[in-house]
């Protein structure tokens, strides 16, 4: 699971700035999930993507948040006009393209966003 | 309603004690999957085990064991003879078939285990 690469590991932004978090899935994996971990809370699902396609974004806030997974390059979680409440650890996970995929995920080390 | 409940927020034990982490889940699906993940201080979540809803057989892996009981919707995790290196946050997760056509895990809030030397 060390194959899921997230960067940056730490990001500091001032209120109103934009934050971009990147995730490269494990080799051979074509599904990417983003989760958010707030202090004292568990992991909250945000969005599930395949290449060039958002499969499920039921956990994404309606405004300021967007995600993409282009044909080439990493998946990107973008947060516009950040507010202090966006401070959290954002985890990316990947899984293989497999009909038997049951939700077993391989996680990256997370990106910790701090909004000043 | 919370789908995965880990009622224990924090557990503190002394090395060599046995400890059980509780997990209660809620689902209407007949096919689902349950997981435990470990999050050490470094932050990365590490997969420990997966169980499908049709397999209630308990499993043992070294000092780790899991007790799955559908009758009580529980999937508890026991560490025998705990060690300091077991100190971490442990997450239980439930994976159900989502409307988008895939399984998406829902995580509990986690139980922080602290093992003192």
mmCIF file with all atom_site columns, C-alpha atoms in Angstrom:
data_model
loop_
_atom_site.group_PDB
_atom_site.id
_atom_site.type_symbol
_atom_site.label_atom_id
_atom_site.label_alt_id
_atom_site.label_comp_id
_atom_site.label_asym_id
_atom_site.label_entity_id
_atom_site.label_seq_id
_atom_site.pdbx_PDB_ins_code
_atom_site.Cartn_x
_atom_site.Cartn_y
_atom_site.Cartn_z
_atom_site.occupancy
_atom_site.B_iso_or_equiv
_atom_site.pdbx_formal_charge
_atom_site.auth_seq_id
_atom_site.auth_comp_id
_atom_site.auth_asym_id
_atom_site.auth_atom_id
_atom_site.pdbx_PDB_model_num
ATOM 1   C CA . UNK A 1 1   ? 0.000   0.000   0.000   1.00 0.00 ? 1   UNK A CA 1
ATOM 2   C CA . UNK A 1 2   ? 3.005   2.297   0.059   1.00 0.00 ? 2   UNK A CA 1
ATOM 3   C CA . UNK A 1 3   ? 2.404   2.666   -3.677  1.00 0.00 ? 3   UNK A CA 1
ATOM 4   C CA . UNK A 1 4   ? -0.301  5.307   -3.308  1.00 0.00 ? 4   UNK A CA 1
ATOM 5   C CA . UNK A 1 5   ? 1.511   8.612   -3.488  1.00 0.00 ? 5   UNK A CA 1
ATOM 6   C CA . UNK A 1 6   ? 0.040   11.797  -2.148  1.00 0.00 ? 6   UNK A CA 1
ATOM 7   C CA . UNK A 1 7   ? 1.525   15.244  -2.273  1.00 0.00 ? 7   UNK A CA 1
ATOM 8   C CA . UNK A 1 8   ? 2.048   17.543  -0.707  1.00 0.00 ? 8   UNK A CA 1
ATOM 9   C CA . UNK A 1 9   ? 2.189   15.855  2.678   1.00 0.00 ? 9   UNK A CA 1
ATOM 10  C CA . UNK A 1 10  ? 1.633   19.170  4.388   1.00 0.00 ? 10  UNK A CA 1
ATOM 11  C CA . UNK A 1 11  ? 0.049   22.271  2.954   1.00 0.00 ? 11  UNK A CA 1
ATOM 12  C CA . UNK A 1 12  ? -0.555  25.607  4.616   1.00 0.00 ? 12  UNK A CA 1
ATOM 13  C CA . UNK A 1 13  ? -2.963  28.068  3.087   1.00 0.00 ? 13  UNK A CA 1
ATOM 14  C CA . UNK A 1 14  ? -4.486  31.348  4.156   1.00 0.00 ? 14  UNK A CA 1
ATOM 15  C CA . UNK A 1 15  ? -8.219  31.808  4.105   1.00 0.00 ? 15  UNK A CA 1
ATOM 16  C CA . UNK A 1 16  ? -9.455  32.471  0.604   1.00 0.00 ? 16  UNK A CA 1
ATOM 17  C CA . UNK A 1 17  ? -6.596  30.732  -1.180  1.00 0.00 ? 17  UNK A CA 1
ATOM 18  C CA . UNK A 1 18  ? -6.850  27.568  -3.203  1.00 0.00 ? 18  UNK A CA 1
ATOM 19  C CA . UNK A 1 19  ? -5.563  24.161  -2.181  1.00 0.00 ? 19  UNK A CA 1
ATOM 20  C CA . UNK A 1 20  ? -4.673  21.413  -4.626  1.00 0.00 ? 20  UNK A CA 1
ATOM 21  C CA . UNK A 1 21  ? -3.977  17.926  -3.381  1.00 0.00 ? 21  UNK A CA 1
ATOM 22  C CA . UNK A 1 22  ? -2.613  15.279  -5.694  1.00 0.00 ? 22  UNK A CA 1
ATOM 23  C CA . UNK A 1 23  ? -2.836  11.526  -5.628  1.00 0.00 ? 23  UNK A CA 1
ATOM 24  C CA . UNK A 1 24  ? -1.179  8.917   -7.801  1.00 0.00 ? 24  UNK A CA 1
ATOM 25  C CA . UNK A 1 25  ? -2.783  5.499   -7.322  1.00 0.00 ? 25  UNK A CA 1
ATOM 26  C CA . UNK A 1 26  ? -0.924  2.248   -7.021  1.00 0.00 ? 26  UNK A CA 1
ATOM 27  C CA . UNK A 1 27  ? 0.349   0.859   -10.274 1.00 0.00 ? 27  UNK A CA 1
ATOM 28  C CA . UNK A 1 28  ? -2.423  -1.024  -11.996 1.00 0.00 ? 28  UNK A CA 1
ATOM 29  C CA . UNK A 1 29  ? -5.182  0.650   -9.997  1.00 0.00 ? 29  UNK A CA 1
ATOM 30  C CA . UNK A 1 30  ? -7.734  2.719   -11.829 1.00 0.00 ? 30  UNK A CA 1
ATOM 31  C CA . UNK A 1 31  ? -10.108 3.622   -9.009  1.00 0.00 ? 31  UNK A CA 1
ATOM 32  C CA . UNK A 1 32  ? -9.398  6.507   -6.671  1.00 0.00 ? 32  UNK A CA 1
ATOM 33  C CA . UNK A 1 33  ? -11.231 7.502   -3.514  1.00 0.00 ? 33  UNK A CA 1
ATOM 34  C CA . UNK A 1 34  ? -10.829 10.651  -1.452  1.00 0.00 ? 34  UNK A CA 1
ATOM 35  C CA . UNK A 1 35  ? -11.609 10.744  2.261   1.00 0.00 ? 35  UNK A CA 1
ATOM 36  C CA . UNK A 1 36  ? -11.361 13.548  4.779   1.00 0.00 ? 36  UNK A CA 1
ATOM 37  C CA . UNK A 1 37  ? -10.345 13.049  8.392   1.00 0.00 ? 37  UNK A CA 1
ATOM 38  C CA . UNK A 1 38  ? -11.223 15.826  10.776  1.00 0.00 ? 38  UNK A CA 1
ATOM 39  C CA . UNK A 1 39  ? -9.786  15.937  14.297  1.00 0.00 ? 39  UNK A CA 1
ATOM 40  C CA . UNK A 1 40  ? -11.574 13.541  16.639  1.00 0.00 ? 40  UNK A CA 1
ATOM 41  C CA . UNK A 1 41  ? -13.595 12.134  13.748  1.00 0.00 ? 41  UNK A CA 1
ATOM 42  C CA . UNK A 1 42  ? -13.296 9.171   11.481  1.00 0.00 ? 42  UNK A CA 1
ATOM 43  C CA . UNK A 1 43  ? -12.745 9.110   7.781   1.00 0.00 ? 43  UNK A CA 1
ATOM 44  C CA . UNK A 1 44  ? -15.535 10.675  5.785   1.00 0.00 ? 44  UNK A CA 1
ATOM 45  C CA . UNK A 1 45  ? -16.008 9.609   2.195   1.00 0.00 ? 45  UNK A CA 1
ATOM 46  C CA . UNK A 1 46  ? -15.867 12.440  -0.296  1.00 0.00 ? 46  UNK A CA 1
ATOM 47  C CA . UNK A 1 47  ? -15.633 11.178  -3.849  1.00 0.00 ? 47  UNK A CA 1
ATOM 48  C CA . UNK A 1 48  ? -14.911 8.102   -5.938  1.00 0.00 ? 48  UNK A CA 1
ATOM 49  C CA . UNK A 1 49  ? -13.407 8.420   -9.388  1.00 0.00 ? 49  UNK A CA 1
ATOM 50  C CA . UNK A 1 50  ? -12.240 6.347   -12.275 1.00 0.00 ? 50  UNK A CA 1
ATOM 51  C CA . UNK A 1 51  ? -10.151 7.713   -15.102 1.00 0.00 ? 51  UNK A CA 1
ATOM 52  C CA . UNK A 1 52  ? -11.990 10.713  -16.615 1.00 0.00 ? 52  UNK A CA 1
ATOM 53  C CA . UNK A 1 53  ? -15.148 9.862   -14.714 1.00 0.00 ? 53  UNK A CA 1
ATOM 54  C CA . UNK A 1 54  ? -16.667 10.729  -11.344 1.00 0.00 ? 54  UNK A CA 1
ATOM 55  C CA . UNK A 1 55  ? -18.537 7.674   -10.130 1.00 0.00 ? 55  UNK A CA 1
ATOM 56  C CA . UNK A 1 56  ? -19.844 8.878   -6.788  1.00 0.00 ? 56  UNK A CA 1
ATOM 57  C CA . UNK A 1 57  ? -19.465 12.320  -5.276  1.00 0.00 ? 57  UNK A CA 1
ATOM 58  C CA . UNK A 1 58  ? -22.140 12.027  -2.637  1.00 0.00 ? 58  UNK A CA 1
ATOM 59  C CA . UNK A 1 59  ? -19.712 13.053  0.099   1.00 0.00 ? 59  UNK A CA 1
ATOM 60  C CA . UNK A 1 60  ? -18.388 16.169  -1.565  1.00 0.00 ? 60  UNK A CA 1
ATOM 61  C CA . UNK A 1 61  ? -19.442 19.556  -0.208  1.00 0.00 ? 61  UNK A CA 1
ATOM 62  C CA . UNK A 1 62  ? -21.633 21.286  -2.754  1.00 0.00 ? 62  UNK A CA 1
ATOM 63  C CA . UNK A 1 63  ? -19.428 24.330  -3.078  1.00 0.00 ? 63  UNK A CA 1
ATOM 64  C CA . UNK A 1 64  ? -15.708 25.029  -3.381  1.00 0.00 ? 64  UNK A CA 1
ATOM 65  C CA . UNK A 1 65  ? -14.696 21.363  -3.656  1.00 0.00 ? 65  UNK A CA 1
ATOM 66  C CA . UNK A 1 66  ? -13.993 19.522  -6.883  1.00 0.00 ? 66  UNK A CA 1
ATOM 67  C CA . UNK A 1 67  ? -12.110 16.439  -7.943  1.00 0.00 ? 67  UNK A CA 1
ATOM 68  C CA . UNK A 1 68  ? -10.792 15.027  -11.150 1.00 0.00 ? 68  UNK A CA 1
ATOM 69  C CA . UNK A 1 69  ? -8.866  12.031  -12.370 1.00 0.00 ? 69  UNK A CA 1
ATOM 70  C CA . UNK A 1 70  ? -7.626  12.768  -15.863 1.00 0.00 ? 70  UNK A CA 1
ATOM 71  C CA . UNK A 1 71  ? -6.579  10.239  -18.442 1.00 0.00 ? 71  UNK A CA 1
ATOM 72  C CA . UNK A 1 72  ? -2.973  11.149  -17.787 1.00 0.00 ? 72  UNK A CA 1
ATOM 73  C CA . UNK A 1 73  ? -1.575  12.238  -14.454 1.00 0.00 ? 73  UNK A CA 1
ATOM 74  C CA . UNK A 1 74  ? -2.690  12.108  -10.848 1.00 0.00 ? 74  UNK A CA 1
ATOM 75  C CA . UNK A 1 75  ? -6.084  12.629  -9.340  1.00 0.00 ? 75  UNK A CA 1
ATOM 76  C CA . UNK A 1 76  ? -6.523  16.123  -7.954  1.00 0.00 ? 76  UNK A CA 1
ATOM 77  C CA . UNK A 1 77  ? -8.730  17.308  -5.130  1.00 0.00 ? 77  UNK A CA 1
ATOM 78  C CA . UNK A 1 78  ? -9.214  21.037  -5.397  1.00 0.00 ? 78  UNK A CA 1
ATOM 79  C CA . UNK A 1 79  ? -10.539 23.278  -2.668  1.00 0.00 ? 79  UNK A CA 1
ATOM 80  C CA . UNK A 1 80  ? -11.249 26.853  -3.635  1.00 0.00 ? 80  UNK A CA 1
ATOM 81  C CA . UNK A 1 81  ? -11.425 29.781  -1.223  1.00 0.00 ? 81  UNK A CA 1
ATOM 82  C CA . UNK A 1 82  ? -10.385 27.674  1.737   1.00 0.00 ? 82  UNK A CA 1
ATOM 83  C CA . UNK A 1 83  ? -11.790 28.354  5.192   1.00 0.00 ? 83  UNK A CA 1
ATOM 84  C CA . UNK A 1 84  ? -10.482 27.284  8.578   1.00 0.00 ? 84  UNK A CA 1
ATOM 85  C CA . UNK A 1 85  ? -12.984 24.450  8.700   1.00 0.00 ? 85  UNK A CA 1
ATOM 86  C CA . UNK A 1 86  ? -11.257 22.847  5.728   1.00 0.00 ? 86  UNK A CA 1
ATOM 87  C CA . UNK A 1 87  ? -8.227  22.109  7.904   1.00 0.00 ? 87  UNK A CA 1
ATOM 88  C CA . UNK A 1 88  ? -8.007  18.335  7.959   1.00 0.00 ? 88  UNK A CA 1
ATOM 89  C CA . UNK A 1 89  ? -6.097  15.351  6.712   1.00 0.00 ? 89  UNK A CA 1
ATOM 90  C CA . UNK A 1 90  ? -7.157  14.311  3.227   1.00 0.00 ? 90  UNK A CA 1
ATOM 91  C CA . UNK A 1 91  ? -6.552  10.711  2.337   1.00 0.00 ? 91  UNK A CA 1
ATOM 92  C CA . UNK A 1 92  ? -6.478  9.186   -1.071  1.00 0.00 ? 92  UNK A CA 1
ATOM 93  C CA . UNK A 1 93  ? -6.972  5.489   -1.622  1.00 0.00 ? 93  UNK A CA 1
ATOM 94  C CA . UNK A 1 94  ? -6.935  3.316   -4.679  1.00 0.00 ? 94  UNK A CA 1
ATOM 95  C CA . UNK A 1 95  ? -8.258  -0.055  -5.727  1.00 0.00 ? 95  UNK A CA 1
ATOM 96  C CA . UNK A 1 96  ? -7.904  -2.173  -8.819  1.00 0.00 ? 96  UNK A CA 1
ATOM 97  C CA . UNK A 1 97  ? -10.300 -2.369  -11.723 1.00 0.00 ? 97  UNK A CA 1
ATOM 98  C CA . UNK A 1 98  ? -11.755 -5.664  -10.707 1.00 0.00 ? 98  UNK A CA 1
ATOM 99  C CA . UNK A 1 99  ? -15.266 -7.062  -10.825 1.00 0.00 ? 99  UNK A CA 1
ATOM 100 C CA . UNK A 1 100 ? -14.688 -8.521  -7.409  1.00 0.00 ? 100 UNK A CA 1
ATOM 101 C CA . UNK A 1 101 ? -13.619 -5.197  -5.936  1.00 0.00 ? 101 UNK A CA 1
ATOM 102 C CA . UNK A 1 102 ? -15.280 -5.192  -2.572  1.00 0.00 ? 102 UNK A CA 1
ATOM 103 C CA . UNK A 1 103 ? -13.997 -1.930  -1.276  1.00 0.00 ? 103 UNK A CA 1
ATOM 104 C CA . UNK A 1 104 ? -10.618 -3.022  -0.002  1.00 0.00 ? 104 UNK A CA 1
ATOM 105 C CA . UNK A 1 105 ? -8.611  0.132   -0.321  1.00 0.00 ? 105 UNK A CA 1
ATOM 106 C CA . UNK A 1 106 ? -4.936  0.945   -0.354  1.00 0.00 ? 106 UNK A CA 1
ATOM 107 C CA . UNK A 1 107 ? -4.267  4.283   1.286   1.00 0.00 ? 107 UNK A CA 1
ATOM 108 C CA . UNK A 1 108 ? -1.691  6.966   0.851   1.00 0.00 ? 108 UNK A CA 1
ATOM 109 C CA . UNK A 1 109 ? -0.075  8.748   3.764   1.00 0.00 ? 109 UNK A CA 1
ATOM 110 C CA . UNK A 1 110 ? -2.456  11.662  3.539   1.00 0.00 ? 110 UNK A CA 1
ATOM 111 C CA . UNK A 1 111 ? -2.137  15.368  2.909   1.00 0.00 ? 111 UNK A CA 1
ATOM 112 C CA . UNK A 1 112 ? -2.546  17.600  5.917   1.00 0.00 ? 112 UNK A CA 1
ATOM 113 C CA . UNK A 1 113 ? -4.088  20.919  5.093   1.00 0.00 ? 113 UNK A CA 1
ATOM 114 C CA . UNK A 1 114 ? -3.836  23.760  7.558   1.00 0.00 ? 114 UNK A CA 1
ATOM 115 C CA . UNK A 1 115 ? -5.782  26.922  6.887   1.00 0.00 ? 115 UNK A CA 1
ATOM 116 C CA . UNK A 1 116 ? -4.557  29.975  8.749   1.00 0.00 ? 116 UNK A CA 1
ATOM 117 C CA . UNK B 2 1   ? -27.789 7.107   11.814  1.00 0.00 ? 1   UNK B CA 1
ATOM 118 C CA . UNK B 2 2   ? -24.216 6.009   11.995  1.00 0.00 ? 2   UNK B CA 1
ATOM 119 C CA . UNK B 2 3   ? -23.560 2.913   9.954   1.00 0.00 ? 3   UNK B CA 1
ATOM 120 C CA . UNK B 2 4   ? -20.422 1.919   11.783  1.00 0.00 ? 4   UNK B CA 1
ATOM 121 C CA . UNK B 2 5   ? -20.173 2.525   15.495  1.00 0.00 ? 5   UNK B CA 1
ATOM 122 C CA . UNK B 2 6   ? -16.985 2.235   17.449  1.00 0.00 ? 6   UNK B CA 1
ATOM 123 C CA . UNK B 2 7   ? -18.149 3.151   20.902  1.00 0.00 ? 7   UNK B CA 1
ATOM 124 C CA . UNK B 2 8   ? -14.703 3.130   22.451  1.00 0.00 ? 8   UNK B CA 1
ATOM 125 C CA . UNK B 2 9   ? -12.977 6.394   21.700  1.00 0.00 ? 9   UNK B CA 1
ATOM 126 C CA . UNK B 2 10  ? -9.778  5.554   23.514  1.00 0.00 ? 10  UNK B CA 1
ATOM 127 C CA . UNK B 2 11  ? -8.458  2.473   25.276  1.00 0.00 ? 11  UNK B CA 1
ATOM 128 C CA . UNK B 2 12  ? -5.382  2.436   27.441  1.00 0.00 ? 12  UNK B CA 1
ATOM 129 C CA . UNK B 2 13  ? -3.723  -0.840  28.454  1.00 0.00 ? 13  UNK B CA 1
ATOM 130 C CA . UNK B 2 14  ? -0.439  -2.047  29.803  1.00 0.00 ? 14  UNK B CA 1
ATOM 131 C CA . UNK B 2 15  ? 1.782   -4.173  27.641  1.00 0.00 ? 15  UNK B CA 1
ATOM 132 C CA . UNK B 2 16  ? 0.884   -7.882  27.526  1.00 0.00 ? 16  UNK B CA 1
ATOM 133 C CA . UNK B 2 17  ? -2.749  -7.255  28.340  1.00 0.00 ? 17  UNK B CA 1
ATOM 134 C CA . UNK B 2 18  ? -5.401  -8.507  25.947  1.00 0.00 ? 18  UNK B CA 1
ATOM 135 C CA . UNK B 2 19  ? -7.666  -5.863  24.467  1.00 0.00 ? 19  UNK B CA 1
ATOM 136 C CA . UNK B 2 20  ? -10.855 -6.007  22.399  1.00 0.00 ? 20  UNK B CA 1
ATOM 137 C CA . UNK B 2 21  ? -11.976 -3.239  20.089  1.00 0.00 ? 21  UNK B CA 1
ATOM 138 C CA . UNK B 2 22  ? -15.691 -3.193  19.446  1.00 0.00 ? 22  UNK B CA 1
ATOM 139 C CA . UNK B 2 23  ? -17.419 -2.511  16.150  1.00 0.00 ? 23  UNK B CA 1
ATOM 140 C CA . UNK B 2 24  ? -21.150 -2.518  15.516  1.00 0.00 ? 24  UNK B CA 1
ATOM 141 C CA . UNK B 2 25  ? -22.527 -1.910  12.056  1.00 0.00 ? 25  UNK B CA 1
ATOM 142 C CA . UNK B 2 26  ? -25.860 -1.269  10.432  1.00 0.00 ? 26  UNK B CA 1
ATOM 143 C CA . UNK B 2 27  ? -26.932 -2.313  6.962   1.00 0.00 ? 27  UNK B CA 1
ATOM 144 C CA . UNK B 2 28  ? -29.957 -3.586  5.055   1.00 0.00 ? 28  UNK B CA 1
ATOM 145 C CA . UNK B 2 29  ? -27.868 -5.303  2.430   1.00 0.00 ? 29  UNK B CA 1
ATOM 146 C CA . UNK B 2 30  ? -27.422 -9.039  2.483   1.00 0.00 ? 30  UNK B CA 1
ATOM 147 C CA . UNK B 2 31  ? -24.057 -8.788  0.776   1.00 0.00 ? 31  UNK B CA 1
ATOM 148 C CA . UNK B 2 32  ? -21.535 -6.519  2.401   1.00 0.00 ? 32  UNK B CA 1
ATOM 149 C CA . UNK B 2 33  ? -17.948 -6.481  3.562   1.00 0.00 ? 33  UNK B CA 1
ATOM 150 C CA . UNK B 2 34  ? -16.331 -5.529  6.806   1.00 0.00 ? 34  UNK B CA 1
ATOM 151 C CA . UNK B 2 35  ? -12.802 -4.306  7.325   1.00 0.00 ? 35  UNK B CA 1
ATOM 152 C CA . UNK B 2 36  ? -10.370 -3.292  9.997   1.00 0.00 ? 36  UNK B CA 1
ATOM 153 C CA . UNK B 2 37  ? -7.626  -0.786  9.310   1.00 0.00 ? 37  UNK B CA 1
ATOM 154 C CA . UNK B 2 38  ? -4.782  0.388   11.514  1.00 0.00 ? 38  UNK B CA 1
ATOM 155 C CA . UNK B 2 39  ? -3.547  3.977   11.498  1.00 0.00 ? 39  UNK B CA 1
ATOM 156 C CA . UNK B 2 40  ? -0.186  4.271   13.267  1.00 0.00 ? 40  UNK B CA 1
ATOM 157 C CA . UNK B 2 41  ? 1.206   7.672   14.256  1.00 0.00 ? 41  UNK B CA 1
ATOM 158 C CA . UNK B 2 42  ? 2.763   8.029   10.803  1.00 0.00 ? 42  UNK B CA 1
ATOM 159 C CA . UNK B 2 43  ? -0.768  8.476   9.472   1.00 0.00 ? 43  UNK B CA 1
ATOM 160 C CA . UNK B 2 44  ? -1.057  5.925   6.692   1.00 0.00 ? 44  UNK B CA 1
ATOM 161 C CA . UNK B 2 45  ? -3.935  3.480   7.013   1.00 0.00 ? 45  UNK B CA 1
ATOM 162 C CA . UNK B 2 46  ? -2.927  -0.139  6.871   1.00 0.00 ? 46  UNK B CA 1
ATOM 163 C CA . UNK B 2 47  ? -5.373  -2.838  5.857   1.00 0.00 ? 47  UNK B CA 1
ATOM 164 C CA . UNK B 2 48  ? -5.714  -5.638  8.427   1.00 0.00 ? 48  UNK B CA 1
ATOM 165 C CA . UNK B 2 49  ? -8.627  -7.824  7.413   1.00 0.00 ? 49  UNK B CA 1
ATOM 166 C CA . UNK B 2 50  ? -11.681 -8.148  5.191   1.00 0.00 ? 50  UNK B CA 1
ATOM 167 C CA . UNK B 2 51  ? -14.742 -10.261 5.945   1.00 0.00 ? 51  UNK B CA 1
ATOM 168 C CA . UNK B 2 52  ? -17.732 -10.874 3.703   1.00 0.00 ? 52  UNK B CA 1
ATOM 169 C CA . UNK B 2 53  ? -21.239 -11.136 5.096   1.00 0.00 ? 53  UNK B CA 1
ATOM 170 C CA . UNK B 2 54  ? -21.522 -14.815 4.277   1.00 0.00 ? 54  UNK B CA 1
ATOM 171 C CA . UNK B 2 55  ? -18.473 -15.881 6.191   1.00 0.00 ? 55  UNK B CA 1
ATOM 172 C CA . UNK B 2 56  ? -18.940 -15.800 9.942   1.00 0.00 ? 56  UNK B CA 1
ATOM 173 C CA . UNK B 2 57  ? -15.943 -17.898 10.666  1.00 0.00 ? 57  UNK B CA 1
ATOM 174 C CA . UNK B 2 58  ? -13.671 -16.250 13.179  1.00 0.00 ? 58  UNK B CA 1
ATOM 175 C CA . UNK B 2 59  ? -10.148 -15.570 12.094  1.00 0.00 ? 59  UNK B CA 1
ATOM 176 C CA . UNK B 2 60  ? -6.847  -15.545 13.885  1.00 0.00 ? 60  UNK B CA 1
ATOM 177 C CA . UNK B 2 61  ? -3.638  -14.060 12.598  1.00 0.00 ? 61  UNK B CA 1
ATOM 178 C CA . UNK B 2 62  ? -0.838  -14.175 15.101  1.00 0.00 ? 62  UNK B CA 1
ATOM 179 C CA . UNK B 2 63  ? -1.857  -12.029 18.051  1.00 0.00 ? 63  UNK B CA 1
ATOM 180 C CA . UNK B 2 64  ? -4.846  -10.644 16.167  1.00 0.00 ? 64  UNK B CA 1
ATOM 181 C CA . UNK B 2 65  ? -8.273  -12.257 16.078  1.00 0.00 ? 65  UNK B CA 1
ATOM 182 C CA . UNK B 2 66  ? -11.645 -11.168 14.775  1.00 0.00 ? 66  UNK B CA 1
ATOM 183 C CA . UNK B 2 67  ? -15.104 -12.192 15.925  1.00 0.00 ? 67  UNK B CA 1
ATOM 184 C CA . UNK B 2 68  ? -17.863 -11.633 13.373  1.00 0.00 ? 68  UNK B CA 1
ATOM 185 C CA . UNK B 2 69  ? -21.428 -12.133 14.618  1.00 0.00 ? 69  UNK B CA 1
ATOM 186 C CA . UNK B 2 70  ? -24.253 -11.285 12.237  1.00 0.00 ? 70  UNK B CA 1
ATOM 187 C CA . UNK B 2 71  ? -26.851 -11.831 14.948  1.00 0.00 ? 71  UNK B CA 1
ATOM 188 C CA . UNK B 2 72  ? -25.531 -8.828  16.837  1.00 0.00 ? 72  UNK B CA 1
ATOM 189 C CA . UNK B 2 73  ? -24.124 -6.980  13.804  1.00 0.00 ? 73  UNK B CA 1
ATOM 190 C CA . UNK B 2 74  ? -20.732 -6.891  15.390  1.00 0.00 ? 74  UNK B CA 1
ATOM 191 C CA . UNK B 2 75  ? -17.217 -7.372  14.120  1.00 0.00 ? 75  UNK B CA 1
ATOM 192 C CA . UNK B 2 76  ? -14.902 -7.161  17.096  1.00 0.00 ? 76  UNK B CA 1
ATOM 193 C CA . UNK B 2 77  ? -11.130 -7.171  17.015  1.00 0.00 ? 77  UNK B CA 1
ATOM 194 C CA . UNK B 2 78  ? -8.967  -8.644  19.774  1.00 0.00 ? 78  UNK B CA 1
ATOM 195 C CA . UNK B 2 79  ? -5.260  -8.152  20.268  1.00 0.00 ? 79  UNK B CA 1
ATOM 196 C CA . UNK B 2 80  ? -3.691  -10.731 22.535  1.00 0.00 ? 80  UNK B CA 1
ATOM 197 C CA . UNK B 2 81  ? -0.636  -9.862  24.608  1.00 0.00 ? 81  UNK B CA 1
ATOM 198 C CA . UNK B 2 82  ? -0.583  -6.280  23.392  1.00 0.00 ? 82  UNK B CA 1
ATOM 199 C CA . UNK B 2 83  ? 2.684   -4.559  22.594  1.00 0.00 ? 83  UNK B CA 1
ATOM 200 C CA . UNK B 2 84  ? 3.707   -0.919  22.482  1.00 0.00 ? 84  UNK B CA 1
ATOM 201 C CA . UNK B 2 85  ? 3.883   -1.121  18.684  1.00 0.00 ? 85  UNK B CA 1
ATOM 202 C CA . UNK B 2 86  ? 0.156   -1.850  18.651  1.00 0.00 ? 86  UNK B CA 1
ATOM 203 C CA . UNK B 2 87  ? -0.484  1.725   19.720  1.00 0.00 ? 87  UNK B CA 1
ATOM 204 C CA . UNK B 2 88  ? -2.502  3.254   16.900  1.00 0.00 ? 88  UNK B CA 1
ATOM 205 C CA . UNK B 2 89  ? -5.972  4.274   15.872  1.00 0.00 ? 89  UNK B CA 1
ATOM 206 C CA . UNK B 2 90  ? -8.006  1.354   14.618  1.00 0.00 ? 90  UNK B CA 1
ATOM 207 C CA . UNK B 2 91  ? -10.863 1.831   12.196  1.00 0.00 ? 91  UNK B CA 1
ATOM 208 C CA . UNK B 2 92  ? -13.684 -0.529  11.435  1.00 0.00 ? 92  UNK B CA 1
ATOM 209 C CA . UNK B 2 93  ? -15.341 -0.089  8.036   1.00 0.00 ? 93  UNK B CA 1
ATOM 210 C CA . UNK B 2 94  ? -18.430 -1.377  6.248   1.00 0.00 ? 94  UNK B CA 1
ATOM 211 C CA . UNK B 2 95  ? -18.576 -1.693  2.483   1.00 0.00 ? 95  UNK B CA 1
ATOM 212 C CA . UNK B 2 96  ? -21.981 -1.759  0.823   1.00 0.00 ? 96  UNK B CA 1
ATOM 213 C CA . UNK B 2 97  ? -22.979 -1.692  -2.803  1.00 0.00 ? 97  UNK B CA 1
ATOM 214 C CA . UNK B 2 98  ? -23.474 1.967   -3.646  1.00 0.00 ? 98  UNK B CA 1
ATOM 215 C CA . UNK B 2 99  ? -25.857 3.439   -6.194  1.00 0.00 ? 99  UNK B CA 1
ATOM 216 C CA . UNK B 2 100 ? -22.933 4.217   -8.460  1.00 0.00 ? 100 UNK B CA 1
ATOM 217 C CA . UNK B 2 101 ? -22.325 0.534   -8.973  1.00 0.00 ? 101 UNK B CA 1
ATOM 218 C CA . UNK B 2 102 ? -19.439 -0.093  -6.639  1.00 0.00 ? 102 UNK B CA 1
ATOM 219 C CA . UNK B 2 103 ? -18.591 -0.785  -3.052  1.00 0.00 ? 103 UNK B CA 1
ATOM 220 C CA . UNK B 2 104 ? -17.610 2.255   -1.030  1.00 0.00 ? 104 UNK B CA 1
ATOM 221 C CA . UNK B 2 105 ? -16.390 1.771   2.537   1.00 0.00 ? 105 UNK B CA 1
ATOM 222 C CA . UNK B 2 106 ? -17.932 3.719   5.393   1.00 0.00 ? 106 UNK B CA 1
ATOM 223 C CA . UNK B 2 107 ? -15.626 4.110   8.353   1.00 0.00 ? 107 UNK B CA 1
ATOM 224 C CA . UNK B 2 108 ? -16.282 4.303   12.053  1.00 0.00 ? 108 UNK B CA 1
ATOM 225 C CA . UNK B 2 109 ? -14.769 7.107   14.115  1.00 0.00 ? 109 UNK B CA 1
ATOM 226 C CA . UNK B 2 110 ? -11.902 4.934   15.201  1.00 0.00 ? 110 UNK B CA 1
ATOM 227 C CA . UNK B 2 111 ? -10.607 3.688   18.523  1.00 0.00 ? 111 UNK B CA 1
ATOM 228 C CA . UNK B 2 112 ? -7.324  5.025   19.770  1.00 0.00 ? 112 UNK B CA 1
ATOM 229 C CA . UNK B 2 113 ? -5.354  2.269   21.462  1.00 0.00 ? 113 UNK B CA 1
ATOM 230 C CA . UNK B 2 114 ? -2.514  3.237   23.752  1.00 0.00 ? 114 UNK B CA 1
ATOM 231 C CA . UNK B 2 115 ? -0.285  0.479   25.009  1.00 0.00 ? 115 UNK B CA 1
ATOM 232 C CA . UNK B 2 116 ? 1.955   1.467   27.891  1.00 0.00 ? 116 UNK B CA 1
ATOM 233 C CA . UNK B 2 117 ? 5.235   -0.346  28.536  1.00 0.00 ? 117 UNK B CA 1
#
